[in-house]
XYZ file of N, CA, C and O in Angstrom:
364
model
N 180.013 107.901 23.817
C 179.975 109.001 24.740
C 179.297 110.178 24.058
O 179.622 110.528 22.936
N 178.394 110.738 24.738
C 177.704 111.901 24.225
C 177.999 113.074 25.140
O 177.600 113.069 26.303
N 178.712 114.051 24.618
C 178.976 115.252 25.401
C 177.740 116.128 25.352
O 177.228 116.427 24.278
N 177.262 116.536 26.507
C 176.127 117.443 26.483
C 176.610 118.852 26.172
O 177.806 119.135 26.155
N 175.684 119.743 25.909
C 176.050 121.079 25.452
C 176.817 121.868 26.517
O 177.687 122.674 26.180
N 176.540 121.611 27.787
C 177.283 122.308 28.844
C 178.753 121.909 28.850
O 179.637 122.753 29.034
N 179.014 120.619 28.654
C 180.403 120.152 28.615
C 181.127 120.725 27.396
O 182.297 121.090 27.485
N 180.440 120.802 26.260
C 181.057 121.369 25.063
C 181.362 122.848 25.251
O 182.436 123.320 24.864
N 180.435 123.583 25.860
C 180.663 125.011 26.110
C 181.877 125.197 27.011
O 182.702 126.098 26.800
N 182.017 124.320 28.006
C 183.177 124.392 28.903
C 184.475 124.167 28.131
O 185.473 124.859 28.355
N 184.474 123.209 27.210
C 185.653 122.945 26.380
C 185.967 124.150 25.504
O 187.118 124.578 25.388
N 184.920 124.726 24.889
C 185.136 125.866 24.002
C 185.619 127.094 24.771
O 186.426 127.868 24.253
N 185.146 127.274 26.004
C 185.620 128.387 26.818
C 187.090 128.213 27.185
O 187.858 129.163 27.186
N 187.464 126.979 27.511
C 188.828 126.722 27.976
C 189.847 126.797 26.841
O 190.918 127.381 26.998
N 189.526 126.205 25.690
C 190.509 126.096 24.616
C 190.262 127.047 23.458
O 191.178 127.335 22.701
N 189.041 127.531 23.303
C 188.732 128.449 22.225
C 188.882 129.887 22.663
O 189.467 130.202 23.703
N 188.299 130.770 21.876
C 188.384 132.198 22.179
C 187.195 132.675 22.993
O 187.156 133.809 23.420
N 186.215 131.811 23.192
C 185.034 132.156 23.968
C 184.079 130.988 23.975
O 184.327 129.967 23.330
N 182.966 131.142 24.682
C 182.065 129.997 24.790
C 181.284 129.729 23.515
O 180.762 128.644 23.331
N 181.224 130.698 22.601
C 180.540 130.466 21.331
C 181.514 130.194 20.197
O 181.102 130.053 19.051
N 182.790 130.111 20.508
C 183.817 129.862 19.495
C 183.925 128.359 19.257
O 184.741 127.677 19.856
N 183.092 127.865 18.355
C 183.073 126.428 18.097
C 183.902 126.039 16.885
O 184.127 124.858 16.653
N 184.363 127.005 16.122
C 185.028 126.685 14.874
C 186.523 126.860 14.857
O 187.172 126.477 13.882
N 187.104 127.418 15.903
C 188.549 127.624 15.872
C 189.260 126.274 15.923
O 188.769 125.317 16.521
N 190.413 126.176 15.292
C 191.136 124.907 15.298
C 191.456 124.410 16.704
O 191.384 123.212 16.970
N 191.787 125.324 17.621
C 192.118 124.910 18.977
C 190.926 124.250 19.667
O 191.066 123.216 20.327
N 189.741 124.836 19.494
C 188.541 124.270 20.113
C 188.203 122.911 19.501
O 187.846 121.964 20.213
N 188.329 122.803 18.191
C 188.034 121.536 17.522
C 189.031 120.457 17.917
O 188.661 119.305 18.145
N 190.302 120.821 18.003
C 191.333 119.856 18.407
C 191.063 119.362 19.819
O 191.182 118.168 20.110
N 190.680 120.258 20.714
C 190.377 119.859 22.092
C 189.180 118.916 22.133
O 189.202 117.901 22.835
N 188.138 119.222 21.375
C 186.952 118.373 21.332
C 187.293 116.995 20.770
O 186.896 115.970 21.326
N 188.061 116.971 19.682
C 188.475 115.687 19.102
C 189.332 114.896 20.078
O 189.201 113.673 20.174
N 190.210 115.568 20.814
C 191.091 114.869 21.751
C 190.299 114.197 22.862
O 190.611 113.072 23.265
N 189.274 114.854 23.349
C 188.441 114.260 24.399
C 187.675 113.057 23.851
O 187.585 112.012 24.500
N 187.160 113.189 22.624
C 186.454 112.061 22.013
C 187.406 110.896 21.731
O 187.046 109.732 21.917
N 188.629 111.207 21.308
C 189.625 110.167 21.038
C 189.959 109.413 22.321
O 190.073 108.187 22.321
N 190.119 110.132 23.415
C 190.431 109.491 24.697
C 189.304 108.547 25.109
O 189.553 107.432 25.592
N 188.064 108.985 24.910
C 186.925 108.132 25.271
C 186.869 106.877 24.391
O 186.663 105.767 24.904
N 187.066 107.042 23.092
C 187.016 105.880 22.198
C 188.163 104.913 22.474
O 187.993 103.696 22.353
N 189.311 105.445 22.855
C 190.447 104.589 23.183
C 190.133 103.721 24.394
O 190.423 102.517 24.407
N 189.538 104.323 25.404
C 189.136 103.544 26.585
C 188.099 102.484 26.223
O 188.141 101.363 26.729
N 187.159 102.829 25.361
C 186.140 101.877 24.936
C 186.775 100.690 24.219
O 186.399 99.542 24.454
N 187.760 100.970 23.374
C 188.389 99.894 22.606
C 189.281 99.002 23.464
O 189.555 97.868 23.070
N 189.726 99.481 24.601
C 190.514 98.624 25.481
C 189.683 97.462 26.004
O 190.195 96.360 26.200
N 188.397 97.693 26.224
C 187.543 96.616 26.730
C 186.744 95.934 25.625
O 186.218 94.847 25.831
N 186.642 96.549 24.460
C 185.886 95.982 23.338
C 186.786 95.948 22.103
O 186.556 96.661 21.129
N 187.801 95.118 22.146
C 188.815 95.137 21.103
C 188.314 94.655 19.748
O 188.949 94.897 18.731
N 187.175 94.009 19.677
C 186.643 93.544 18.400
C 185.629 94.516 17.788
O 185.010 94.209 16.776
N 185.478 95.662 18.377
C 184.545 96.676 17.875
C 185.224 97.427 16.726
O 185.815 98.490 16.913
N 185.117 96.882 15.540
C 185.842 97.424 14.391
C 185.253 98.750 13.906
O 185.972 99.589 13.377
N 183.972 98.950 14.100
C 183.351 100.209 13.692
C 183.893 101.370 14.527
O 184.203 102.440 13.995
N 184.031 101.148 15.808
C 184.591 102.180 16.674
C 186.062 102.413 16.352
O 186.540 103.551 16.390
N 186.770 101.348 16.024
C 188.183 101.495 15.657
C 188.317 102.345 14.396
O 189.215 103.202 14.302
N 187.408 102.150 13.456
C 187.417 102.941 12.226
C 187.106 104.406 12.528
O 187.749 105.319 12.008
N 186.136 104.644 13.386
C 185.790 106.009 13.772
C 186.950 106.683 14.509
O 187.205 107.881 14.317
N 187.644 105.928 15.344
C 188.797 106.462 16.064
C 189.889 106.894 15.086
O 190.470 107.971 15.216
N 190.154 106.056 14.088
C 191.174 106.409 13.088
C 190.778 107.656 12.312
O 191.624 108.503 12.003
N 189.489 107.797 12.015
C 189.023 108.984 11.308
C 189.193 110.235 12.162
O 189.622 111.290 11.658
N 188.880 110.132 13.456
C 189.040 111.280 14.360
C 190.504 111.675 14.516
O 190.835 112.860 14.545
N 191.374 110.683 14.613
C 192.809 110.977 14.728
C 193.289 111.682 13.455
O 194.068 112.641 13.526
N 192.785 111.254 12.305
C 193.143 111.898 11.044
C 192.651 113.335 10.972
O 193.371 114.240 10.523
N 191.423 113.571 11.421
C 190.886 114.934 11.433
C 191.711 115.836 12.340
O 192.030 116.979 11.991
N 192.052 115.311 13.520
C 192.851 116.107 14.454
C 194.224 116.394 13.865
O 194.744 117.510 13.977
N 194.818 115.407 13.212
C 196.137 115.593 12.604
C 196.092 116.666 11.517
O 196.995 117.507 11.408
N 195.025 116.659 10.698
C 194.899 117.671 9.649
C 194.738 119.070 10.244
O 195.299 120.041 9.718
N 193.988 119.176 11.329
C 193.849 120.482 11.986
C 195.179 120.949 12.578
O 195.522 122.133 12.511
N 195.936 120.020 13.149
C 197.246 120.382 13.686
C 198.192 120.814 12.565
O 198.958 121.774 12.718
N 198.134 120.117 11.436
C 198.962 120.507 10.287
C 198.577 121.896 9.775
O 199.429 122.688 9.390
N 197.277 122.173 9.784
C 196.799 123.503 9.388
C 197.363 124.575 10.317
O 197.818 125.633 9.856
N 197.350 124.304 11.620
C 197.892 125.270 12.574
C 199.391 125.480 12.379
O 199.888 126.595 12.544
N 200.108 124.420 12.031
C 201.543 124.563 11.777
C 201.765 125.533 10.619
O 202.617 126.415 10.684
N 200.973 125.379 9.559
C 201.131 126.235 8.384
C 200.727 127.680 8.662
O 201.370 128.610 8.195
N 199.651 127.878 9.419
C 199.097 129.220 9.598
C 199.735 130.002 10.745
O 199.984 131.195 10.608
N 199.937 129.336 11.890
C 200.468 130.060 13.059
C 201.147 129.060 13.987
O 200.493 128.380 14.759
N 202.466 129.001 13.890
C 203.234 128.017 14.647
C 203.109 128.243 16.147
O 203.146 127.288 16.928
N 202.912 129.477 16.590
C 202.788 129.755 18.030
C 201.503 129.171 18.599
O 201.487 128.665 19.726
N 200.407 129.254 17.854
C 199.143 128.648 18.301
C 199.286 127.132 18.353
O 198.757 126.475 19.255
N 200.017 126.558 17.396
C 200.263 125.113 17.389
C 201.038 124.702 18.641
O 200.671 123.743 19.321
N 202.095 125.437 18.929
C 202.907 125.108 20.106
C 202.108 125.244 21.399
O 202.298 124.476 22.342
N 201.203 126.215 21.437
C 200.379 126.411 22.630
C 199.428 125.240 22.838
O 199.242 124.777 23.971
N 198.821 124.735 21.771
C 197.866 123.627 21.922
C 198.608 122.321 22.224
O 198.119 121.484 22.976
N 199.791 122.145 21.685
C 200.591 120.946 21.974
C 201.051 120.963 23.433
O 201.154 119.916 24.072
N 201.305 122.134 23.967
C 201.782 122.256 25.344
C 200.697 121.881 26.375
O 201.022 121.638 27.530
N 199.442 121.832 25.977
C 198.353 121.464 26.878
C 198.449 119.962 27.149
O 198.026 119.142 26.352
N 198.995 119.608 28.278
C 199.233 118.197 28.605
C 197.936 117.410 28.820
O 197.889 116.222 28.585
N 196.866 118.089 29.271
C 195.622 117.366 29.546
C 194.932 116.880 28.262
O 194.064 116.022 28.326
N 195.350 117.400 27.104
C 194.768 116.922 25.852
C 195.408 115.620 25.404
O 194.830 114.878 24.615
N 196.610 115.358 25.867
C 197.260 114.094 25.536
C 197.788 114.023 24.112
O 197.859 112.938 23.531
N 198.154 115.139 23.547
C 198.702 115.159 22.180
C 200.214 115.036 22.290
O 200.876 115.853 22.922
N 200.755 114.014 21.676
C 202.194 113.820 21.691
C 202.768 114.303 20.366
O 202.214 114.065 19.312
N 203.885 114.952 20.445
C 204.545 115.380 19.209
C 206.030 115.420 19.430
O 206.533 115.843 20.417
């Protein structure tokens, strides 16, 4: 799945601090969550695609590290991003 720049800007506007805020943990977590959802769907129909499975595990790890960073730095921001049900983050 390739997100075009308009879709990314929409994600950054919704979850970040603005449409050019590409580096905040919330924006990155949202972007990773959308990519994780897409890769999960792909693996349901292509269960032998080990390269994609490896990439999925790496993305989940990156998202987990960003969430851990938010816990350490600002627990309220962490709780806000976890509360976003459309991201599908379980905790």
